[in-house]
Coordinates of N, CA and C in Angstrom, one line a residue:
M10 N 194.7 52.4 -7.3 CA 193.8 51.1 -7.6 C 194.5 51.5 -9.6
S11 N 194.9 50.3 -10.3 CA 195.5 50.3 -11.3 C 193.7 51.0 -12.5
P12 N 194.2 51.6 -13.7 CA 193.5 51.4 -14.4 C 192.5 50.0 -14.9
A13 N 193.4 49.3 -14.8 CA 193.4 47.5 -15.5 C 192.1 47.2 -14.3
A14 N 192.2 47.5 -13.5 CA 191.6 47.0 -12.1 C 189.9 48.2 -12.4
L15 N 190.3 48.6 -12.8 CA 188.5 49.4 -13.2 C 188.5 48.7 -14.1
R16 N 188.6 48.9 -15.0 CA 187.8 48.3 -16.1 C 187.0 47.1 -16.2
D17 N 186.3 46.8 -17.2 CA 185.2 45.7 -17.0 C 185.6 44.8 -17.9
R18 N 186.3 44.7 -18.7 CA 187.4 44.1 -19.3 C 188.9 44.1 -19.1
P19 N 189.9 42.4 -19.5 CA 191.2 42.5 -19.1 C 191.8 44.3 -20.3
L20 N 192.5 44.7 -19.8 CA 192.9 45.1 -20.3 C 194.3 44.6 -21.2
E21 N 194.0 44.8 -22.3 CA 195.2 44.2 -24.0 C 196.2 45.1 -23.9
V22 N 197.1 44.5 -24.2 CA 198.9 44.9 -24.3 C 199.5 44.2 -25.3
L23 N 199.6 44.6 -26.2 CA 200.5 44.2 -27.5 C 202.1 44.5 -27.1
I24 N 202.9 43.1 -27.0 CA 204.4 43.5 -26.8 C 205.4 43.4 -27.7
V25 N 205.9 44.0 -28.4 CA 206.5 43.9 -29.9 C 208.1 44.0 -29.4
H26 N 208.9 43.0 -29.4 CA 210.5 42.7 -29.5 C 210.8 41.5 -30.2
P27 N 212.1 42.0 -31.0 CA 212.5 40.9 -31.4 C 213.2 39.2 -30.6
E28 N 213.1 39.6 -29.1 CA 213.6 39.7 -28.3 C 212.8 38.6 -27.6
P29 N 212.7 37.1 -27.6 CA 211.9 36.3 -26.2 C 211.8 36.8 -25.0
A30 N 213.1 37.2 -24.9 CA 213.5 37.0 -23.2 C 213.2 38.7 -22.3
A31 N 213.0 39.5 -24.1 CA 212.5 40.8 -23.4 C 211.2 40.8 -23.2
R32 N 211.0 40.2 -24.6 CA 209.8 39.8 -24.2 C 208.6 39.2 -22.8
R33 N 209.6 38.4 -22.4 CA 209.0 37.9 -21.3 C 209.5 38.8 -20.3
E34 N 210.3 39.1 -20.1 CA 211.0 40.1 -19.1 C 209.9 41.5 -18.9
I35 N 208.5 42.0 -19.7 CA 208.0 43.0 -19.7 C 206.6 41.9 -19.4
R36 N 206.6 41.0 -19.9 CA 204.9 40.1 -19.6 C 204.8 39.9 -18.0
E37 N 205.8 39.4 -17.8 CA 206.2 39.3 -16.2 C 206.2 40.3 -15.3
S38 N 206.4 41.5 -15.9 CA 206.0 42.6 -15.3 C 205.2 43.3 -15.1
L39 N 204.3 42.6 -16.1 CA 202.8 43.6 -15.8 C 202.0 42.3 -15.2
A40 N 202.0 40.7 -14.9 CA 201.8 40.2 -14.6 C 200.5 40.3 -13.4
E41 N 199.4 41.0 -13.2 CA 198.6 40.9 -12.9 C 196.9 40.7 -12.9
P42 N 196.0 40.5 -12.4 CA 195.0 40.2 -12.6 C 194.1 41.9 -14.0
G43 N 193.9 41.1 -14.7 CA 193.2 42.7 -15.8 C 194.3 42.6 -16.8
I44 N 195.3 42.1 -16.7 CA 195.8 42.1 -18.0 C 196.0 41.6 -18.3
V45 N 196.1 41.5 -20.0 CA 196.6 40.7 -20.5 C 197.5 40.7 -22.0
C46 N 198.4 40.1 -21.9 CA 200.0 40.2 -23.1 C 199.3 39.7 -24.1
R47 N 199.6 40.2 -25.7 CA 199.9 39.5 -26.9 C 201.4 39.8 -26.9
E48 N 201.7 39.1 -28.1 CA 203.4 39.6 -28.7 C 203.3 39.5 -29.9
A49 N 204.3 40.2 -30.2 CA 204.7 40.0 -31.5 C 206.3 40.1 -32.0
T50 N 206.7 39.8 -33.1 CA 208.0 39.7 -32.9 C 208.8 40.8 -34.1
S51 N 207.9 41.5 -34.3 CA 208.3 42.8 -35.9 C 207.4 43.0 -36.4
G52 N 207.7 44.4 -36.9 CA 207.1 45.5 -37.3 C 205.4 44.9 -37.9
A53 N 205.8 44.6 -39.2 CA 204.6 43.6 -40.5 C 203.6 42.7 -39.1
E54 N 204.2 42.0 -38.4 CA 203.3 40.8 -37.1 C 202.5 42.4 -36.3
C55 N 203.1 42.9 -36.0 CA 202.5 44.0 -35.1 C 200.9 44.2 -35.2
M56 N 201.4 45.7 -36.8 CA 200.8 45.7 -37.7 C 199.8 44.7 -38.3
R57 N 199.6 43.7 -38.2 CA 198.6 42.3 -38.6 C 197.5 42.6 -36.9
A58 N 198.2 42.4 -36.1 CA 197.8 42.1 -35.0 C 197.0 43.5 -34.6
A59 N 197.3 44.1 -34.7 CA 197.1 45.1 -34.3 C 195.6 45.6 -34.9
Q60 N 195.3 45.8 -36.1 CA 194.2 45.8 -37.2 C 193.5 45.3 -36.9
S61 N 194.1 43.9 -36.7 CA 192.9 42.5 -36.7 C 191.9 43.6 -35.1
E62 N 192.9 43.3 -34.0 CA 192.3 43.0 -33.0 C 193.5 44.4 -32.5
P63 N 192.9 45.9 -32.0 CA 193.5 46.9 -31.4 C 194.3 46.4 -30.4
P64 N 195.1 46.7 -29.4 CA 195.5 47.1 -28.1 C 194.8 48.2 -27.7
D65 N 194.5 48.1 -26.2 CA 194.4 48.7 -25.4 C 195.9 49.6 -25.2
L66 N 197.2 48.7 -25.1 CA 198.4 49.5 -25.0 C 199.3 48.9 -26.4
L67 N 200.1 49.9 -26.3 CA 201.7 49.3 -27.5 C 203.2 49.4 -26.8
I68 N 203.6 48.8 -26.6 CA 205.0 48.3 -26.1 C 206.2 48.2 -26.6
L69 N 207.0 49.0 -27.3 CA 207.4 48.0 -28.6 C 209.2 48.9 -28.0
D70 N 210.1 47.7 -29.1 CA 211.5 48.5 -29.1 C 211.7 49.0 -29.8
L71 N 212.7 49.8 -30.7 CA 213.4 51.0 -31.0 C 213.5 50.0 -32.6
Y72 N 214.1 48.8 -32.2 CA 214.4 48.2 -33.5 C 213.9 46.7 -34.0
L73 N 213.7 46.5 -34.8 CA 213.0 45.4 -34.8 C 213.2 44.6 -36.1
P74 N 213.1 43.7 -36.4 CA 214.0 43.1 -37.5 C 213.5 43.9 -38.8
D75 N 212.1 44.2 -39.2 CA 212.2 44.1 -40.4 C 212.0 45.9 -40.7
Q76 N 211.9 46.5 -39.3 CA 211.2 47.8 -39.6 C 211.7 49.4 -38.0
S77 N 212.1 50.4 -38.2 CA 212.3 50.9 -36.9 C 211.2 50.7 -36.4
G78 N 211.2 50.7 -34.7 CA 210.0 51.0 -34.3 C 209.0 52.5 -34.4
L79 N 210.2 53.2 -34.7 CA 209.8 54.7 -34.8 C 208.8 54.5 -36.4
G80 N 209.0 53.9 -37.1 CA 208.5 53.6 -38.3 C 206.8 52.8 -37.9
V81 N 207.3 52.3 -36.7 CA 206.0 51.6 -36.8 C 204.8 52.2 -34.9
C82 N 205.5 53.6 -35.0 CA 204.7 54.3 -34.0 C 203.8 55.5 -35.0
R83 N 204.7 56.2 -36.0 CA 204.2 56.3 -37.0 C 202.6 55.9 -37.9
L84 N 202.7 54.4 -38.5 CA 202.0 53.5 -38.7 C 200.5 53.7 -38.1
F85 N 201.5 53.2 -36.8 CA 200.0 53.5 -35.6 C 199.2 55.0 -35.7
R86 N 199.6 55.9 -35.5 CA 198.9 56.8 -35.2 C 198.4 57.7 -37.1
E87 N 198.9 56.6 -38.1 CA 198.1 57.2 -39.5 C 197.2 56.1 -39.4
T88 N 196.5 55.2 -39.2 CA 196.2 54.2 -39.5 C 194.9 54.7 -38.4
P89 N 193.2 54.7 -38.9 CA 192.2 54.8 -38.0 C 191.9 53.4 -37.2
Q90 N 192.3 52.3 -37.3 CA 191.8 51.6 -36.2 C 192.5 52.1 -35.0
T91 N 193.8 51.8 -35.0 CA 195.2 52.7 -34.3 C 195.4 53.7 -34.3
E92 N 195.0 55.0 -34.6 CA 195.7 56.4 -34.1 C 194.9 56.6 -32.5
R93 N 194.4 55.9 -31.8 CA 194.0 56.1 -30.1 C 195.1 56.0 -29.4
V94 N 195.3 54.7 -30.0 CA 196.3 53.5 -28.9 C 197.3 54.2 -28.5
P95 N 197.5 54.4 -26.9 CA 198.7 54.8 -26.4 C 199.8 53.6 -26.6
I96 N 201.3 54.5 -26.8 CA 201.7 53.6 -27.3 C 203.4 54.1 -26.2
M97 N 204.3 53.2 -25.6 CA 205.3 53.4 -25.0 C 206.9 52.5 -25.2
V98 N 207.2 52.8 -25.6 CA 208.3 52.8 -26.2 C 209.9 52.1 -24.7
V99 N 210.0 51.3 -25.0 CA 210.5 50.7 -23.8 C 211.8 49.4 -24.5
S100 N 213.2 50.4 -24.4 CA 214.3 50.1 -25.1 C 215.6 50.5 -24.6
S101 N 216.9 49.5 -24.7 CA 218.0 49.4 -24.6 C 218.9 50.7 -25.1
Q102 N 217.9 51.1 -25.7 CA 218.9 52.3 -26.7 C 217.6 53.3 -26.3
A103 N 218.2 54.6 -25.8 CA 218.0 55.3 -24.9 C 218.7 56.9 -24.9
S104 N 218.7 57.0 -25.8 CA 220.0 58.9 -25.4 C 218.9 59.3 -26.1
E105 N 219.1 60.8 -25.7 CA 218.7 62.0 -25.8 C 217.9 62.0 -27.3
I106 N 218.7 61.9 -28.3 CA 217.9 61.5 -29.6 C 217.2 60.5 -29.8
D107 N 217.1 59.1 -29.3 CA 216.6 58.3 -29.3 C 214.8 58.6 -28.7
R108 N 214.9 59.0 -28.0 CA 213.6 59.7 -26.9 C 213.2 60.8 -27.7
V109 N 213.5 61.9 -28.0 CA 213.2 63.3 -28.8 C 212.5 62.4 -30.1
L110 N 212.8 61.8 -31.3 CA 212.2 60.8 -32.2 C 211.1 59.6 -31.9
A111 N 211.2 58.8 -30.9 CA 210.6 58.3 -30.1 C 208.5 59.1 -30.3
F112 N 209.4 60.5 -29.1 CA 208.3 61.8 -28.4 C 207.7 62.1 -30.1
E113 N 208.4 62.7 -30.9 CA 207.8 63.2 -32.7 C 207.5 61.7 -33.1
S114 N 207.4 60.5 -33.6 CA 206.8 59.7 -34.2 C 205.6 59.1 -33.6
G115 N 205.1 59.8 -32.0 CA 204.0 59.4 -31.8 C 203.7 58.5 -30.5
A116 N 205.7 58.3 -29.9 CA 205.6 57.6 -28.8 C 204.7 58.3 -27.5
D117 N 203.9 58.1 -26.6 CA 203.4 59.0 -25.1 C 204.3 58.6 -24.0
D118 N 205.1 57.7 -24.0 CA 206.2 57.7 -22.9 C 206.9 56.7 -23.6
F119 N 208.8 57.1 -22.5 CA 209.8 56.3 -23.4 C 210.9 55.6 -21.7
M120 N 210.8 54.4 -22.1 CA 211.3 53.6 -20.5 C 212.5 53.2 -21.2
A121 N 213.5 53.0 -20.4 CA 215.3 52.4 -21.0 C 214.7 51.3 -20.1
R122 N 215.6 50.3 -20.9 CA 215.9 48.6 -20.0 C 217.7 49.0 -19.6
P123 N 217.8 48.4 -18.4 CA 216.6 47.4 -18.2 C 216.3 48.4 -16.7
F124 N 214.6 48.1 -16.4 CA 214.1 48.7 -15.9 C 213.4 47.8 -14.4
Y125 N 212.7 48.4 -13.5 CA 212.3 47.9 -12.3 C 211.3 47.5 -12.5
A126 N 210.1 46.2 -12.4 CA 208.9 46.0 -12.9 C 207.5 46.9 -12.1
A127 N 207.8 47.3 -10.9 CA 207.0 47.8 -10.5 C 207.2 49.8 -11.1
E128 N 208.2 49.8 -11.7 CA 207.6 51.2 -12.1 C 207.9 51.2 -13.7
L129 N 207.5 49.4 -14.1 CA 206.7 49.9 -15.4 C 205.7 49.8 -15.5
R130 N 204.9 48.9 -14.3 CA 203.7 48.9 -13.9 C 202.9 50.3 -13.5
A131 N 204.1 51.3 -13.0 CA 202.7 52.4 -12.6 C 203.2 53.1 -14.1
R132 N 204.0 53.0 -14.5 CA 204.4 54.1 -15.8 C 202.8 53.4 -16.9
V133 N 203.0 52.4 -17.2 CA 201.5 51.7 -17.6 C 200.5 52.3 -17.4
D134 N 199.8 52.2 -15.6 CA 198.8 53.2 -15.5 C 198.6 54.1 -15.3
A135 N 199.9 54.8 -15.9 CA 200.0 56.5 -15.8 C 199.9 56.7 -17.1
V136 N 200.2 55.9 -18.4 CA 200.2 56.2 -19.9 C 198.2 55.6 -19.9
I137 N 198.2 54.8 -19.5 CA 196.3 54.5 -19.6 C 195.5 55.6 -19.2
R138 N 195.7 56.0 -18.0 CA 195.0 56.8 -17.3 C 195.4 57.9 -18.3
G139 N 196.6 58.4 -18.4 CA 196.1 59.9 -19.2 C 195.6 60.6 -20.4
F140 N 196.1 58.9 -20.8 CA 195.7 59.0 -22.5 C 194.2 59.1 -22.5
H141 N 193.6 58.1 -21.7 CA 191.7 58.2 -22.1 C 191.1 59.1 -21.4
S142 N 192.1 60.0 -20.7 CA 191.5 60.9 -20.0 C 190.9 62.1 -20.9
R143 N 191.9 62.0 -22.2 CA 191.7 62.7 -23.4 C 190.5 62.8 -23.8
P144 N 189.8 64.7 -24.3 CA 188.9 64.6 -25.0 C 188.7 63.7 -25.9
E145 N 187.3 63.0 -26.5 CA 187.7 62.0 -27.4 C 187.5 63.1 -28.8
R146 N 188.2 63.0 -29.6 CA 188.2 63.6 -30.9 C 188.8 63.0 -31.9
R147 N 188.6 63.4 -33.1 CA 189.4 63.1 -34.2 C 190.5 63.7 -34.3
P148 N 192.0 63.5 -34.7 CA 192.6 64.3 -35.4 C 192.4 65.0 -37.1
P149 N 193.1 66.3 -37.2 CA 192.5 67.1 -38.7 C 193.0 65.8 -39.4
P150 N 192.6 66.2 -40.7 CA 192.6 65.2 -41.5 C 194.4 65.2 -41.9
S151 N 194.6 64.0 -42.4 CA 196.0 64.1 -43.0 C 196.4 64.9 -43.9
R152 N 197.4 65.4 -44.3 CA 197.9 66.7 -45.0 C 199.0 66.6 -45.7
R153 N 199.5 65.1 -45.9 CA 200.8 64.3 -46.0 C 200.2 64.2 -47.9
L154 N 200.8 64.5 -48.6 CA 201.0 64.4 -50.5 C 201.2 62.6 -50.3
V155 N 201.9 62.2 -50.1 CA 202.1 61.0 -50.6 C 201.4 60.0 -49.0
Q156 N 200.4 59.1 -49.3 CA 199.8 58.4 -48.3 C 199.9 57.3 -48.2
I157 N 200.4 56.0 -47.4 CA 200.6 54.6 -47.4 C 199.7 53.6 -46.7
D158 N 199.3 53.1 -46.9 CA 198.5 52.1 -46.6 C 199.0 50.8 -46.4
A159 N 199.5 49.9 -45.0 CA 200.7 49.2 -44.9 C 199.9 47.7 -44.9
K160 N 197.9 47.8 -44.5 CA 197.5 46.7 -44.5 C 196.7 46.2 -45.4
T161 N 196.2 47.5 -46.9 CA 196.1 47.4 -48.3 C 197.0 47.0 -49.3
G162 N 198.6 47.8 -48.5 CA 199.7 46.8 -49.8 C 198.9 48.8 -51.1
R163 N 198.9 49.6 -50.6 CA 198.4 51.0 -51.3 C 198.5 52.1 -51.2
V164 N 199.5 52.7 -52.3 CA 200.0 54.5 -52.3 C 199.2 55.2 -52.8
S165 N 198.5 55.9 -52.6 CA 198.1 57.3 -53.3 C 199.1 58.3 -53.1
V166 N 198.6 59.8 -54.1 CA 199.2 60.8 -54.2 C 197.9 61.5 -54.2
E167 N 198.1 62.4 -53.5 CA 196.7 63.5 -53.3 C 195.6 62.7 -53.6
G168 N 195.8 61.5 -52.8 CA 194.5 60.8 -53.2 C 193.8 59.9 -54.2
V169 N 195.3 60.0 -55.5 CA 194.9 59.3 -56.4 C 196.0 58.3 -56.2
R170 N 195.2 56.9 -56.1 CA 195.6 55.9 -56.5 C 196.9 55.8 -57.1
I171 N 198.1 55.1 -56.8 CA 199.6 54.6 -57.6 C 199.6 53.3 -57.9
D172 N 199.7 52.1 -58.5 CA 200.2 51.5 -59.1 C 201.6 50.5 -58.5
L173 N 202.1 50.2 -57.6 CA 203.1 49.8 -57.8 C 202.8 48.6 -57.4
T174 N 204.7 47.7 -57.6 CA 204.5 46.3 -57.7 C 204.5 45.9 -56.8
Q175 N 204.5 45.0 -56.0 CA 204.7 44.5 -54.7 C 206.1 44.8 -53.6
K176 N 207.4 44.3 -54.6 CA 208.9 44.6 -54.8 C 209.3 46.2 -54.7
E177 N 208.6 46.8 -55.1 CA 207.9 48.7 -55.2 C 207.6 48.5 -53.8
F178 N 206.4 48.5 -53.6 CA 206.0 49.0 -52.4 C 206.4 48.1 -51.4
E179 N 207.1 47.2 -50.9 CA 208.1 47.0 -49.7 C 209.6 47.6 -49.6
L180 N 209.8 48.0 -51.3 CA 210.9 49.5 -50.8 C 210.7 50.6 -50.6
F181 N 209.7 50.8 -50.9 CA 208.9 52.3 -51.0 C 208.3 52.0 -48.9
A182 N 207.9 51.6 -48.7 CA 206.9 51.3 -47.0 C 208.6 51.5 -46.5
E183 N 209.7 51.2 -46.8 CA 210.7 50.5 -46.1 C 211.3 51.9 -45.9
L184 N 211.5 52.7 -47.1 CA 212.0 54.3 -47.0 C 211.1 54.7 -46.1
V185 N 210.0 55.0 -46.3 CA 208.7 56.0 -45.6 C 208.7 55.3 -44.6
S186 N 209.1 54.3 -43.3 CA 209.3 54.1 -42.4 C 210.5 54.3 -41.5
C187 N 211.2 55.2 -42.1 CA 212.6 55.7 -42.4 C 212.6 57.0 -42.5
A188 N 211.9 57.5 -42.1 CA 211.4 58.5 -43.0 C 212.7 59.7 -42.2
G189 N 213.1 60.6 -42.9 CA 214.1 62.1 -42.5 C 215.9 61.3 -42.6
R190 N 215.2 59.4 -42.2 CA 216.6 59.5 -42.3 C 218.0 58.5 -43.7
V191 N 219.2 58.8 -43.7 CA 219.3 57.6 -45.0 C 219.7 56.5 -45.0
V192 N 218.7 55.9 -45.7 CA 218.6 54.3 -45.7 C 219.6 53.2 -47.3
R193 N 220.6 53.0 -45.9 CA 221.8 52.3 -47.1 C 221.2 51.2 -48.2
R194 N 221.8 50.7 -48.9 CA 221.5 50.2 -50.4 C 221.3 48.5 -49.8
K195 N 222.3 48.4 -48.3 CA 222.2 47.0 -47.7 C 221.2 46.6 -47.3
Q196 N 220.9 48.0 -46.6 CA 219.8 47.6 -45.5 C 218.5 47.3 -46.2
L197 N 217.8 47.6 -47.4 CA 217.2 47.8 -48.1 C 217.1 46.7 -49.1
I198 N 218.4 46.0 -49.7 CA 218.3 44.4 -49.6 C 217.9 43.5 -48.7
E199 N 218.4 43.5 -47.9 CA 218.2 42.9 -46.1 C 216.4 42.5 -45.9
R200 N 216.3 44.3 -46.2 CA 214.3 43.8 -45.5 C 213.7 43.8 -46.6
V201 N 214.3 43.9 -47.8 CA 212.9 43.4 -48.5 C 213.2 42.2 -49.5
W202 N 214.7 41.9 -49.6 CA 214.5 40.7 -50.3 C 215.0 39.4 -49.8
G203 N 215.4 39.9 -48.1 CA 216.3 39.2 -47.3 C 217.5 38.2 -47.5
A204 N 217.8 37.0 -47.8 CA 218.6 35.8 -48.0 C 218.4 35.2 -49.7
V205 N 217.3 36.3 -49.9 CA 217.3 35.1 -51.5 C 218.0 36.4 -52.4
T206 N 218.8 35.1 -53.1 CA 219.4 35.7 -54.6 C 219.2 37.8 -54.7
P207 N 220.3 37.4 -53.2 CA 220.1 40.0 -53.5 C 220.6 40.2 -54.7
P208 N 219.7 41.5 -55.3 CA 220.0 42.2 -56.4 C 221.0 43.3 -56.1
S209 N 221.5 43.3 -57.2 CA 222.4 44.6 -57.5 C 221.8 45.7 -57.2
D210 N 223.5 46.4 -57.0 CA 222.8 47.9 -56.3 C 222.1 48.4 -58.1
R211 N 222.0 48.2 -59.1 CA 221.7 48.6 -60.2 C 220.5 47.9 -60.2
A212 N 220.1 46.9 -59.6 CA 218.7 47.1 -59.9 C 217.6 47.3 -58.7
I213 N 218.2 47.7 -57.3 CA 217.6 48.7 -56.6 C 217.7 49.9 -56.6
D214 N 218.7 50.3 -57.6 CA 218.3 51.4 -58.9 C 217.0 51.9 -59.3
A215 N 216.8 50.4 -60.2 CA 216.0 50.3 -61.4 C 214.6 50.8 -60.3
H216 N 214.5 49.9 -59.5 CA 213.4 50.1 -59.0 C 212.8 51.5 -58.1
V217 N 213.9 51.8 -57.9 CA 213.6 53.4 -57.2 C 213.4 54.1 -58.6
K218 N 213.9 54.0 -59.8 CA 213.5 55.0 -60.8 C 212.0 55.0 -61.3
S219 N 211.7 53.6 -61.2 CA 210.6 53.1 -61.5 C 209.4 53.9 -60.8
I220 N 209.7 53.8 -59.0 CA 208.9 54.3 -58.0 C 208.7 55.5 -58.4
R221 N 209.4 56.9 -58.3 CA 209.7 57.9 -58.3 C 208.9 57.9 -60.4
R222 N 208.6 57.6 -61.3 CA 208.5 57.7 -62.2 C 207.0 57.8 -61.9
K223 N 206.4 56.7 -61.7 CA 205.3 56.7 -61.1 C 204.1 57.4 -60.4
L224 N 205.0 57.8 -59.5 CA 204.6 59.2 -58.0 C 204.9 60.4 -58.6
G225 N 205.3 60.5 -60.2 CA 205.2 61.7 -61.1 C 205.6 63.0 -60.3
S226 N 205.6 64.1 -59.9 CA 206.4 65.2 -59.8 C 206.6 65.1 -58.3
T227 N 205.6 64.0 -57.5 CA 205.8 63.8 -56.0 C 207.2 62.9 -55.8
G228 N 208.0 62.4 -57.3 CA 209.0 61.4 -56.9 C 210.1 62.0 -56.4
R229 N 210.4 63.3 -55.9 CA 210.9 64.1 -55.7 C 211.1 63.6 -54.4
C230 N 210.4 63.0 -53.4 CA 210.2 62.7 -51.8 C 211.3 61.4 -51.8
I231 N 211.7 60.8 -52.9 CA 212.9 60.0 -52.4 C 214.1 60.3 -52.8
E232 N 215.6 60.8 -51.8 CA 216.3 61.5 -52.4 C 217.5 61.1 -52.2
T233 N 218.5 60.8 -53.5 CA 219.7 60.0 -52.9 C 220.6 60.3 -52.7
V234 N 221.5 59.3 -52.1 CA 222.6 60.1 -51.2 C 223.6 59.7 -51.9
R235 N 224.1 60.0 -52.6 CA 225.1 59.5 -53.7 C 226.4 58.1 -52.5
G236 N 226.2 57.1 -53.4 CA 227.3 56.3 -52.9 C 227.2 56.0 -51.5
V237 N 225.7 55.9 -51.0 CA 225.3 55.7 -49.7 C 223.8 54.5 -49.6
G238 N 223.3 55.4 -49.9 CA 221.7 54.9 -50.5 C 220.6 55.5 -50.7
Y239 N 219.5 55.7 -49.9 CA 218.0 56.7 -50.2 C 217.5 56.8 -49.5
R240 N 216.9 57.8 -48.8 CA 216.3 58.8 -47.9 C 214.9 59.7 -48.5
Y241 N 213.6 59.1 -47.2 CA 212.6 59.5 -47.6 C 212.6 60.9 -47.0
V242 N 211.9 62.2 -47.8 CA 211.3 63.0 -47.4 C 210.2 63.3 -47.1
E243 N 209.5 63.2 -46.2 CA 207.9 63.4 -46.1 C 207.3 65.0 -46.5
M244 N 206.5 65.3 -47.4 CA 206.1 66.1 -48.7 C 204.7 66.5 -48.0
R245 N 204.1 67.5 -47.8 CA 202.7 68.0 -47.6 C 202.3 69.2 -48.5
F246 N 200.9 69.0 -48.3 CA 200.5 70.0 -48.8 C 201.2 71.4 -48.5
A247 N 200.6 72.3 -49.5 CA 201.5 73.9 -49.5 C 200.6 74.8 -48.2
N248 N 199.7 74.5 -47.7 CA 199.1 75.4 -46.7 C 198.8 74.4 -45.5
S249 N 199.8 73.4 -45.2 CA 199.8 72.2 -44.0 C 200.5 73.2 -43.2

């Protein structure tokens, strides 16, 4: 008997994928009594849905239109409302490094597409059963120097709030969601400004310079990769 059948309420699964056909494939594979599926097409939509009503399970793709699935995994683990929600990555991009990065970002399972419906249901059951059999305890406080709250749009350094403009926050959040990876200027323009009068590289550089200034000495967390773009490097307290 599946975990869904043992619950006194439906198992709520949030499916996050930009393609309608992929969401339908997952939804139909999980079509059984006791499971209710909700859907989102982007990282931002996912976080809004999850923070207003946390799901019992998150199933997402690695590549979303507004940010990486890895960034969503990290946000789930850093957000109080979703820190204990089990995460399953289901993606056609399933190389060894994709799997490793997913687990390092907080995923509990990884399944490659295409898949068999019966296997997906079995893996979902295993994740739910294993996750909720863990002892209930809160993780230790985060030791990151820089904290970002996607819900309120606030950034803080060592507990002190940093006032960023809306565009600065969106640009910084994009860099944080891709922590450790180089983000090209073109990608920043597409994700932050979209198709509305893209700014020049000089405008991007000016925004980054302003963010660094406001972050103070912690501004070195944003590295310049000459001729390419920027990279966010996570900083932690010295004793962590």
